[in-house]
Coordinates of C-alpha atoms and ligand atoms in Angstrom, one line a residue:
X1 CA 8.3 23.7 18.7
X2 CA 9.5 23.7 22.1
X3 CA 13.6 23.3 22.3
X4 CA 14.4 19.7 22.4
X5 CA 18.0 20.3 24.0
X6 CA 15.7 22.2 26.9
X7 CA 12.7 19.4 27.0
X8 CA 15.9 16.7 27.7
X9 CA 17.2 18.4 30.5
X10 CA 14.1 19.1 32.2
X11 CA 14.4 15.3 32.7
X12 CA 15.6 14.8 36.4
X13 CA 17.4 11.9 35.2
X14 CA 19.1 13.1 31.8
X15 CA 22.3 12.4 31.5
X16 CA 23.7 12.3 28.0
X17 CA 26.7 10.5 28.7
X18 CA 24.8 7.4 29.8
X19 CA 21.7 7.7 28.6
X20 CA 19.6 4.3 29.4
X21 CA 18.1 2.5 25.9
X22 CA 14.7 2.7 27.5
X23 CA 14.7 6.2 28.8
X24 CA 16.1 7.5 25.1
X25 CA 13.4 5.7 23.2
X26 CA 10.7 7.3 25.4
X27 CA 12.8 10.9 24.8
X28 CA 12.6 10.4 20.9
X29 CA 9.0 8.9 20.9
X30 CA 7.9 11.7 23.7
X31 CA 8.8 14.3 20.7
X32 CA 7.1 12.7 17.7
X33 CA 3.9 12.7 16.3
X34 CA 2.6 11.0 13.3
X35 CA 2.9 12.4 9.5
X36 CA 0.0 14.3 8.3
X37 CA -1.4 13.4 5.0
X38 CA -3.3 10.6 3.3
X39 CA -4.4 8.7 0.3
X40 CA -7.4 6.3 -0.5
X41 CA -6.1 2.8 -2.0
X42 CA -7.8 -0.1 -3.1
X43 CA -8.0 -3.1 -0.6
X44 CA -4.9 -4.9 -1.9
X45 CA -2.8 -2.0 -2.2
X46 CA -3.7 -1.3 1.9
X47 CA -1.5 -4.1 3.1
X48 CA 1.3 -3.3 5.5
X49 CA 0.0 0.7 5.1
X50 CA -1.6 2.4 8.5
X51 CA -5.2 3.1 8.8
X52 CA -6.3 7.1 8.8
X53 CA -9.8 6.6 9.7
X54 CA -11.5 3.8 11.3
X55 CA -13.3 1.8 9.1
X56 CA -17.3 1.6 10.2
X57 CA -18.9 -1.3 9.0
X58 CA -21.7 -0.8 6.9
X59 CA -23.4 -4.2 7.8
X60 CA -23.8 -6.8 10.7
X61 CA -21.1 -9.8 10.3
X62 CA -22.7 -11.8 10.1
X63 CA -25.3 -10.6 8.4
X64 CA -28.0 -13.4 10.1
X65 CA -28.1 -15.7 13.2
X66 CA -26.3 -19.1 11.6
X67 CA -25.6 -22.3 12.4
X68 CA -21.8 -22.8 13.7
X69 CA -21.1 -26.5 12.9
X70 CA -23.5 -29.2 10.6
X71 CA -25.8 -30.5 12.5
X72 CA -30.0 -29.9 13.3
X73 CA -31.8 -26.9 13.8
X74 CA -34.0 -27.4 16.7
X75 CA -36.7 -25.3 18.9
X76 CA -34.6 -26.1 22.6
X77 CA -38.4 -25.8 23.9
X78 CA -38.9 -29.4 21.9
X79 CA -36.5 -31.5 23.4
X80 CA -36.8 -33.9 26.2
X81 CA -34.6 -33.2 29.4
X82 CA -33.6 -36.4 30.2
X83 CA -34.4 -39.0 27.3
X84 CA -34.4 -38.8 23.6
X85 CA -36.4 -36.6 21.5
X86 CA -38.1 -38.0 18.3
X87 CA -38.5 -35.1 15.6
X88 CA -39.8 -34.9 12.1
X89 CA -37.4 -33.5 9.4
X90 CA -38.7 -31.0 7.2
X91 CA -36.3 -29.4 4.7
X92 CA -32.6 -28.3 4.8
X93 CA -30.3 -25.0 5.6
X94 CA -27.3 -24.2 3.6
X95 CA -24.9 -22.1 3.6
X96 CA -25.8 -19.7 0.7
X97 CA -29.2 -21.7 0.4
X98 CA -31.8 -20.8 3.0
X99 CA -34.7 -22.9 4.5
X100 CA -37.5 -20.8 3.7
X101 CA -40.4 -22.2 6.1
X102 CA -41.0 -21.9 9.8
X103 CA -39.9 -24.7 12.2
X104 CA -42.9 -25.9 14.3
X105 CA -43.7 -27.9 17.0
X106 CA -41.6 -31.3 16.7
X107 CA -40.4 -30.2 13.8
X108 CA -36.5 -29.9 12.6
X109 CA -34.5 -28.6 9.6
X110 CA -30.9 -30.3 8.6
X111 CA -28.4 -27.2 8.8
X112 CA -24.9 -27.0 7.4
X113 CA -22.4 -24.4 9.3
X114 CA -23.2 -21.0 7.8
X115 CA -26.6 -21.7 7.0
X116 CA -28.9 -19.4 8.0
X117 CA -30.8 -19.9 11.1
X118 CA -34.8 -21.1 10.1
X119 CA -37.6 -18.6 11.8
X120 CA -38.6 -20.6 15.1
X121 CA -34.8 -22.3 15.9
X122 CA -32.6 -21.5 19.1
X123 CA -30.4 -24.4 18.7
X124 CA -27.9 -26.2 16.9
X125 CA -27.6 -30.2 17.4
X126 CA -24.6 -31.5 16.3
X127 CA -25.0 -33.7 13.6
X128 CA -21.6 -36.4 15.2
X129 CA -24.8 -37.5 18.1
X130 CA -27.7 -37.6 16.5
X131 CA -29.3 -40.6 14.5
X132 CA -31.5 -40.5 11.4
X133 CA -34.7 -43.0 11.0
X134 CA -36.4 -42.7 7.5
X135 CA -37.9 -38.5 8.1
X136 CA -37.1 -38.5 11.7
X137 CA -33.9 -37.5 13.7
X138 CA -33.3 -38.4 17.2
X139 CA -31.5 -35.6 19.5
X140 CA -30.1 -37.5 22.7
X141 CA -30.9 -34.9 25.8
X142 CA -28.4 -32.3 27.4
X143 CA -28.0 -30.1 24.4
X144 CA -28.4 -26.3 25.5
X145 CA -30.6 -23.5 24.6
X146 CA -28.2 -21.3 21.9
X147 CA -25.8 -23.6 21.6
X148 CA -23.7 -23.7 18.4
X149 CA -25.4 -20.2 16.4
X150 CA -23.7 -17.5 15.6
X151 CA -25.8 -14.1 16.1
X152 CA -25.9 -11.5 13.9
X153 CA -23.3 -8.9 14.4
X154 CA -21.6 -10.8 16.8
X155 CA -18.3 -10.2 14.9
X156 CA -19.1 -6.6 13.7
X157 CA -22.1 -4.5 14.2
X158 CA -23.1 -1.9 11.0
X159 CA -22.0 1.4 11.9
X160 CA -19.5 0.9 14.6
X161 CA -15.8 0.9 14.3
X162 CA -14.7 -2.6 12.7
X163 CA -10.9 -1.7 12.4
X164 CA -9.3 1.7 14.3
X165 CA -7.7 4.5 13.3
X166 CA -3.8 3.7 13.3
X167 CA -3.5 0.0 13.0
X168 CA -1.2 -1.3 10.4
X169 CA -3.1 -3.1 7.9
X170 CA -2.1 -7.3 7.9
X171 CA -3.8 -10.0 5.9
X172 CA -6.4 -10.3 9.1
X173 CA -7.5 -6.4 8.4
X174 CA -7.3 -6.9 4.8
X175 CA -9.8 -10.2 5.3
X176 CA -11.8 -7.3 7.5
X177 CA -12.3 -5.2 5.0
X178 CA -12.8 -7.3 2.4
X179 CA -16.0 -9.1 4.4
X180 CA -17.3 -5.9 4.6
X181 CA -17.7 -5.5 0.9
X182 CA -15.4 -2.5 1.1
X183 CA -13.2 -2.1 -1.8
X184 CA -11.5 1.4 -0.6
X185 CA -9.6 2.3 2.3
X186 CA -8.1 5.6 3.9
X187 CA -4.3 5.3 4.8
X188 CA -1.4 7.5 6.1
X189 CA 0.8 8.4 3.7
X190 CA 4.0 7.0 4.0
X191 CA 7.1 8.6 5.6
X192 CA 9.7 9.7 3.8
X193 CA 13.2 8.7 5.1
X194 CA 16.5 10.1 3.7
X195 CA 19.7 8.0 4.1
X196 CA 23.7 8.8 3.4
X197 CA 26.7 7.4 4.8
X198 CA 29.9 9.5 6.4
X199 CA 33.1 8.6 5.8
X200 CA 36.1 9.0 3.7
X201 CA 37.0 4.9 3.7
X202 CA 33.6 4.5 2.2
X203 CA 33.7 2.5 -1.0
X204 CA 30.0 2.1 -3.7
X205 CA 29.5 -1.4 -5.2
X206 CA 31.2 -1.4 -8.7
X207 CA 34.5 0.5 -7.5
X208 CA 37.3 -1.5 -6.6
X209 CA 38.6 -1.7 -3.0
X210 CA 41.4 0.7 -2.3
X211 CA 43.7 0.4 0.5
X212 CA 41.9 0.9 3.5
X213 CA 38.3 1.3 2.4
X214 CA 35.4 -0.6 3.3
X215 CA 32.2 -0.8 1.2
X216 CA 29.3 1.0 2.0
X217 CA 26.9 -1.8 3.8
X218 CA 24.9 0.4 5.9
X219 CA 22.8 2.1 3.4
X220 CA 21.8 -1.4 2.0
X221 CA 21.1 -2.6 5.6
X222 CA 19.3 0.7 6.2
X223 CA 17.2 0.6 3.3
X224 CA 16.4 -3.1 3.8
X225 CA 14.9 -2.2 7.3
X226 CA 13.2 1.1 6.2
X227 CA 11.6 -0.8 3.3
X228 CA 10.4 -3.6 5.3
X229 CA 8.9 -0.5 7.6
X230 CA 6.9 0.5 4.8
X231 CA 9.3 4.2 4.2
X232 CA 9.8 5.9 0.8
X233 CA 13.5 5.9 0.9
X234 CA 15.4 8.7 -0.4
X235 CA 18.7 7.0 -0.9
X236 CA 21.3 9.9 -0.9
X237 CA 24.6 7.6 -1.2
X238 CA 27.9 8.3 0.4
X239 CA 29.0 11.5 1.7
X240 CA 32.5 12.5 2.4
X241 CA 33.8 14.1 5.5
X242 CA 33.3 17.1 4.4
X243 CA 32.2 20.2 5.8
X244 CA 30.5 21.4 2.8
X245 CA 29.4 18.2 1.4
X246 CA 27.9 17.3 4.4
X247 CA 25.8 20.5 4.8
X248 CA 24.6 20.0 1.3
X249 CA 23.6 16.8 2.0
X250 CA 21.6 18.0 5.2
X251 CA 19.9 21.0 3.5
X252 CA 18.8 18.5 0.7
X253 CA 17.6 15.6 3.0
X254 CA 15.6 18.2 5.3
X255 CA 13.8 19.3 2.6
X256 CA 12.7 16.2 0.8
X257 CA 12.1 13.7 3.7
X258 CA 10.2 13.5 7.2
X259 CA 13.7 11.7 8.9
X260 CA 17.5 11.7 7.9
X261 CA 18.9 8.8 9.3
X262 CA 22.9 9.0 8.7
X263 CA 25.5 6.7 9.5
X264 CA 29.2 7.1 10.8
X265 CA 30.9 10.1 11.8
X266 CA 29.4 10.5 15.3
X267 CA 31.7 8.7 18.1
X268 CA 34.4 10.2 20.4
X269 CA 37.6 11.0 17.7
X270 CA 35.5 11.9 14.8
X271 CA 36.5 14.9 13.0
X272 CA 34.1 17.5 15.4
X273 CA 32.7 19.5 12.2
X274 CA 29.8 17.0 11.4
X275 CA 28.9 17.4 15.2
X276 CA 29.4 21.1 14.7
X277 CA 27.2 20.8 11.5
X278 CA 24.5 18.8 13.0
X279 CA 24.3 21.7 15.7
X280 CA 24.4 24.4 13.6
X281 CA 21.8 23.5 11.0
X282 CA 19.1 22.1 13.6
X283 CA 19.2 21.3 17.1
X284 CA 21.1 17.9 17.7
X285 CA 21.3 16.3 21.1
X286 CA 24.8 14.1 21.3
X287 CA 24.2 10.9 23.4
X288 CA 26.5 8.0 24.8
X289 CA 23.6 5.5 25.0
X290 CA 24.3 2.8 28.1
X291 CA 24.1 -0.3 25.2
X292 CA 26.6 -2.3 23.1
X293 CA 27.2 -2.2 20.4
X294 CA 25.5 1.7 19.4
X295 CA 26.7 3.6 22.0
X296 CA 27.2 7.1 20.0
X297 CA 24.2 8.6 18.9
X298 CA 22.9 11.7 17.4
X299 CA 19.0 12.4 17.5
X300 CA 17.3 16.3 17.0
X301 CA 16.0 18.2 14.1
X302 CA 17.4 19.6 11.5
X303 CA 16.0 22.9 10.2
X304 CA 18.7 24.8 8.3
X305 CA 15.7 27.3 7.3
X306 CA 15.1 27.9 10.8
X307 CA 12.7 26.8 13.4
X308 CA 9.7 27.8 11.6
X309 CA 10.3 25.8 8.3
X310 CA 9.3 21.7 8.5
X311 CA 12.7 20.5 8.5
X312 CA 13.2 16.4 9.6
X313 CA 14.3 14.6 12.2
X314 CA 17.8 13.1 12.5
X315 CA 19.3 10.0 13.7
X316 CA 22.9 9.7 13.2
X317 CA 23.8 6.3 13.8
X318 CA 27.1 5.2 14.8
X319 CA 29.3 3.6 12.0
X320 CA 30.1 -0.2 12.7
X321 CA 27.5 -2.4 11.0
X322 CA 25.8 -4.4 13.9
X323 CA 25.9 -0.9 15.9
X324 CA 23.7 0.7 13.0
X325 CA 21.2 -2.0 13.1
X326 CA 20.9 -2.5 17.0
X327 CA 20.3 1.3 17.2
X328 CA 17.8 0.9 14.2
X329 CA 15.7 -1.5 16.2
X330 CA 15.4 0.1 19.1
X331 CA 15.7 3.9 18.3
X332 CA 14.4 4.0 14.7
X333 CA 12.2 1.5 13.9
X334 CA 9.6 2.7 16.8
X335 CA 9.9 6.3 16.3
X336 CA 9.4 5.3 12.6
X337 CA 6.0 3.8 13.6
X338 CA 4.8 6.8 15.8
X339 CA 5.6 9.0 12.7
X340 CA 3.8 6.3 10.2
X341 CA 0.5 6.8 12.9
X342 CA 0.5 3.4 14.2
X343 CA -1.3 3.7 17.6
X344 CA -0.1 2.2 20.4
X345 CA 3.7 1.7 19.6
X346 CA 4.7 -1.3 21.4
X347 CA 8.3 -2.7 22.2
X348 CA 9.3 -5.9 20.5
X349 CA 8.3 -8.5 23.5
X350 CA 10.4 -10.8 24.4
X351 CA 10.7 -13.9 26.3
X352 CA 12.9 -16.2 28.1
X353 CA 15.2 -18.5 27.0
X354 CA 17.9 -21.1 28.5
X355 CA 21.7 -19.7 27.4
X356 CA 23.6 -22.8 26.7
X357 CA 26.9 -20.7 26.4
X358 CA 28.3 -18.4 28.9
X359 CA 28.8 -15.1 28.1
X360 CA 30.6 -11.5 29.5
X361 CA 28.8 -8.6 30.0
X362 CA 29.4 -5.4 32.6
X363 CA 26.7 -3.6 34.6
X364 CA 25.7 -0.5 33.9
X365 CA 24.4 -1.0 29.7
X366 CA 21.8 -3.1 27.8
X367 CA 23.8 -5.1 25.8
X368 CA 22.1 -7.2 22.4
X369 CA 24.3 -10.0 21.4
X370 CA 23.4 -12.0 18.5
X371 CA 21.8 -15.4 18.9
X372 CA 20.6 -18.4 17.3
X373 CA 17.6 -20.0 19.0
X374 CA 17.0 -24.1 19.1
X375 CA 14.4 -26.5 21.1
X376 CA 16.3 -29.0 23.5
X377 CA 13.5 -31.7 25.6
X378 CA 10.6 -29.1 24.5
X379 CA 12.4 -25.8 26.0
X380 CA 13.7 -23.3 23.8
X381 CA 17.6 -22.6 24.3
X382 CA 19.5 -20.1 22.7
X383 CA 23.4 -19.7 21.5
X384 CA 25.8 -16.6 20.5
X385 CA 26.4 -16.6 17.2
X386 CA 30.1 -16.6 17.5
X387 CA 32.1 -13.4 17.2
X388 CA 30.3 -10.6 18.4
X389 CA 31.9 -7.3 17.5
X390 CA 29.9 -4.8 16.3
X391 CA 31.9 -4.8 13.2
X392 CA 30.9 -7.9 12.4
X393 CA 27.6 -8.1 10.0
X394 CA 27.7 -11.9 9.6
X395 CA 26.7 -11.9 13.6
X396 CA 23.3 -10.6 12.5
X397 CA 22.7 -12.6 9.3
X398 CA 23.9 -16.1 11.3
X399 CA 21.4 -15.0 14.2
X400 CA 17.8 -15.5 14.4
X401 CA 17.2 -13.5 17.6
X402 CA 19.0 -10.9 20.0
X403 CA 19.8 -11.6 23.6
X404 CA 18.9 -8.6 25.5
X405 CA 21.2 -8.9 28.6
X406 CA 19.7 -6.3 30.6
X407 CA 20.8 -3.2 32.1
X408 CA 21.7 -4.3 35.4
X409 CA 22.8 -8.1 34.7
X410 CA 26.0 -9.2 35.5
X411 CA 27.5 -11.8 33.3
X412 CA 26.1 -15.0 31.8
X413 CA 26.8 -18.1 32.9
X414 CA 25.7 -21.6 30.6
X415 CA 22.3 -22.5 31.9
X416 CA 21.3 -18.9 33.1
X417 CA 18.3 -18.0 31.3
X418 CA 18.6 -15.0 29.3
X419 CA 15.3 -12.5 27.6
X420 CA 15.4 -13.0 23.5
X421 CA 13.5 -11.1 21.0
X422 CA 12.7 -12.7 17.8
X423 CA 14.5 -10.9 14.6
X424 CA 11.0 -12.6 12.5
X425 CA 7.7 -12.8 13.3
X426 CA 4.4 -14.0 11.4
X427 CA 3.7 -12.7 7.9
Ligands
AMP501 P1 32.6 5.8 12.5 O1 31.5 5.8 13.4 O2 32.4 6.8 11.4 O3 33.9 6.0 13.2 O4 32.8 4.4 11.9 C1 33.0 3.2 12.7 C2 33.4 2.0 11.8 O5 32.3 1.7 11.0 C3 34.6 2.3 10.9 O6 35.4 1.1 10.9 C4 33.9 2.4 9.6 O7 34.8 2.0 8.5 C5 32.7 1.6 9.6 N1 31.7 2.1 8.8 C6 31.2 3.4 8.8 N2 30.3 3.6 7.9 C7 30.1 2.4 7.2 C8 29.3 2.0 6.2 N3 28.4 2.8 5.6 N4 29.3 0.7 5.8 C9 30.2 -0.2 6.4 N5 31.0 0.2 7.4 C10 31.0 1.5 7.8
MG502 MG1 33.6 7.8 9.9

C-alpha cells in the first residue's frame, strides 16, 4: 500500500491542523475498500447484511400480463368511441384463478386485480363506472387501449439484475428476494471492529466511583452504533495509559479486527507516548478537524508486523462523549460502510429547518449541535437541546436531530433557518 502520510500531503489543500469535515471523510473513504469474504444465508438472516453478488431473477415479475385494479377485461377494438358499449359477460379472472377461454368479439370477462389477463384482452375497465344488466356490462366511452394491466416483467425481467451487488439488504430487498422464490442469498461478511478506551480516570460498570473517575460510556455508545452498523464487535475494555498496555492492546486489535476504533488519549496535553505508539506500530496521521465538538483525531493503519502483514485501520476518537459520537457519524460510520461493500456511500442528507433559538458559532468549523425537531403552522422548526458541551451525553439522548451549522456560517439568530440531519430514519 502506498504511504498514507505521503497520499495526504499530495493534497494541495492538506493541512492537518484544520482539516475541513468534508475533505477528511473523502481522505479516509479515498483509502478504503470493502472487506473481502462472504457467506450464503437464508433470506431472513440477509436483513441489514450487504449484497456480494447481484441477485438475477430467475423469472419475469410478474410472471403474466394482469389486471391492476377490479374491474372488466375488454378487447379496446370493441368499444364505442363516443357512446356506451353493450358487451356480453362470459366467465371471470381471479387472482390465482385464471379465465381459461378466449375473449371474442363483444365479449368480456369480470377480472379482479392480479388476475391474469384472458388471451384476446388489452384493457382493463374499472369496475367503479361500469353498470351490469342481467349477462351484459356496459363500458361508458373514453377508456384507453392498455389502460390498467400490468405486463409481464415490467417489475423484473428473468435473468437480469433484480437487486445489485453492494446494496444493504432492507425489508424492500428482502420482499425482492422472496417474490423471486429465492430462498438463498450471497452477502459480505461482516467487518470486524475492535474497540478500547484510554484513560487512567476510566472506571467499568460494577466498580465503584473513585475520586476523580468517570465511567467508561464510550465503549457502550461505540458498540451501540457499530452494532446498529451491522460490525462484529470485538469489545477490548478499558486500557490504561500505558505504554505497554497500550501496545498490547494494538498488536491484539490489529490482528483480530478489520478497524480499531479507540477513544481518548489523542488531544493537545495528552501524555505523547500513545501518539508515539500509534506512529510507531502503523502509520497514523494526527488531525485537528475544523468541527466542534471532535476536533482531535487519529486516522492510519496499524501494522505492528510491518507493511506487508493485514493489519486494520485506526480511528482514535477524541475522549468527551458527544465528541466520540459526532466523529462516529461522520468519520466512522461511512468508512464503516465502504469497508462493509455498500456501493455508493452517501452522506446523511439533510434539510432545512427554522431555528427558533439563537445560537453562537465562529467561522472557520462545521459545528453539530444537538437538536430537538417540532412542526409549528405545518413547518418544521428545530430547538438546541440545552447545554451543549461535548461532555455532555444527555445532549444527544434529549435530541432527535443535529444542526449542522456549516463551515462558513456565522452565528445563529432565532428564525434563521439552519440544515438538520435526522438521528432516525425508516426501519
Ligand atoms: P481525553 O481525550 O482522553 O483527554 O478525554 C477527554 C475527556 O473525555 C475527559 O474528561 C475524559 O474523562 C472523558 N472520557 C475519555 N474517555 C471516556 C470514556 N471512555 N467514557 C467517558 N468519558 C471519557
Ligand atoms: Mg485520556
Amino acid at each position: 500500500m502506498t504511504s498514507i502520510l505521503q497520499a495526504f500531503s499530495c493534497a494541495d489543500d492538506y493541512d492537518p491542523n484544520s482539516l475541513p469535515v468534508d475533505r477528511a471523510r473523502e481522505l479516509i473513504l479515498g483509502l478504503l475498500s470493502p472487506v473481502t469474504g462472504h457467506e450464503r444465508v437464508f433470506v431472513r438472516q440477509a436483513l441489514d447484511r450487504v449484497l456480494s453478488d447481484d441477485v438475477i431473477s430467475p423469472i419475469d415479475v410478474p410472471a403474466h400480463d394482469n389486471s391492476a385494479m377490479d374491474g372488466w377485461a375488454v378487447r379496446f377494438g370493441d368499444l364505442a368511441t363516443n357512446a356506451e358499449t353493450r358487451l356480453k359477460n362470459i366467465g371471470t379472472a381471479f387472482a390465482g384463478r385464471a379465465f381459461e377461454g378466449k375473449v371474442g368479439a363483444g365479449e368480456a370477462v369480470r377480472i379482479m386485480t392480479g388476475g391474469v389477463l384472458p388471451q384476446g384482452v388489452d384493457c382493463v375497465v374499472i369496475q367503479e363506472v361500469t353498470q351490469v344488466e342481467g349477462d351484459a356490462v356496459i363500458i361508458p366511452p373514453g377508456q384507453r387501449q392498455g389502460q390498467n394491466l400490468r405486463r409481464a416483467g415490467e417489475d423484473l425481467q428473468a435473468g437480469r439484475p433484480a437487486i445489485p451487488a453492494g446494496r444493504k439488504l432492507r425489508p424492500a430487498e428482502i420482499g425482492i428476494v422472496a417474490s423471486l422464490g429465492i430462498g438463498e442469498v450471497s452477502v459480505r461478511r461482516r467487518v470486524r471492529v475492535a474497540i478500547f478506551s484510554t484513560g487512567d480516570e476510566l472506571c467499568s460498570i460494577g466498580m465503584p466511583l473513585a475520586e476523580g473517575a468517570v465511567y467508561d460510556s464510550n465503549r457502550y455508545t461505540l458498540w451501540g452504533m457499530l452494532t446498529r452498523l451491522g460490525c462484529e464487535v470485538i469489545d477490548m475494555g478499558v486500557v490504561r495509559d500505558d505504554p505497554a498496555a497500550l501496545e498490547a492492546a494494538f498488536r491484539e486489535a490489529a490482528a483480530c479486527s478489520d478497524a480499531i476504533i479507540t477513544s481518548g488519549g489523542v488531544s493537545v496535553g495528552e501524555a505523547d507516548f500513545i501518539k508515539q505508539l500509534m506512529a510507531q506500530l502503523g502509520e497514523v496521521a494526527f488531525w485537528k478537524i475544523a468541527m466542534k465538538p471532535g476536533r482531535p483525531m487519529a486516522f492510519g493503519r496499524i501494522q505492528p508486523d510491518g507493511a506487508d502483514r493485514p493489519g486494520a485501520w485506526l480511528f482514535g476518537l477524541p475522549g468527551n462523549p458527544v465528541a466520540v459520537m459526532v466523529a462516529f457519524y461522520q468519520f466512522v460510520q461511512p468508512a464503516i460502510l465502504k469497508l462493509a461493500g455498500i456501493e455508493p456511500v452517501k452522506p446523511v442528507p439533510g434539510f432545512p429547518a427554522r431555528c427558533v433559538e439563537p445560537m453562537k458559532k465562529g467561522r472557520g468549523r462545521t459545528e453539530f449541535q444537538r437538536g430537538i425537531l417540532f412542526q409549528e403552522n405545518g413547518e418544521w422548526c428545530v430547538r438546541p437541546t440545552g447545554a451543549q458541551g461535548s461532555g455532555v451525553l444527555r445532549s444527544m439522548a434529549d435530541a432527535d436531530c443535529f444542526i449542522v451549522l456549516e463551515h462558513e456560517r456565522d452565528k445563529v439568530a432565532a428564525g434563521d433557518t439552519v440544515m438538520v440531519q435526522l438521528m432516525n430514519g425508516l426501519v
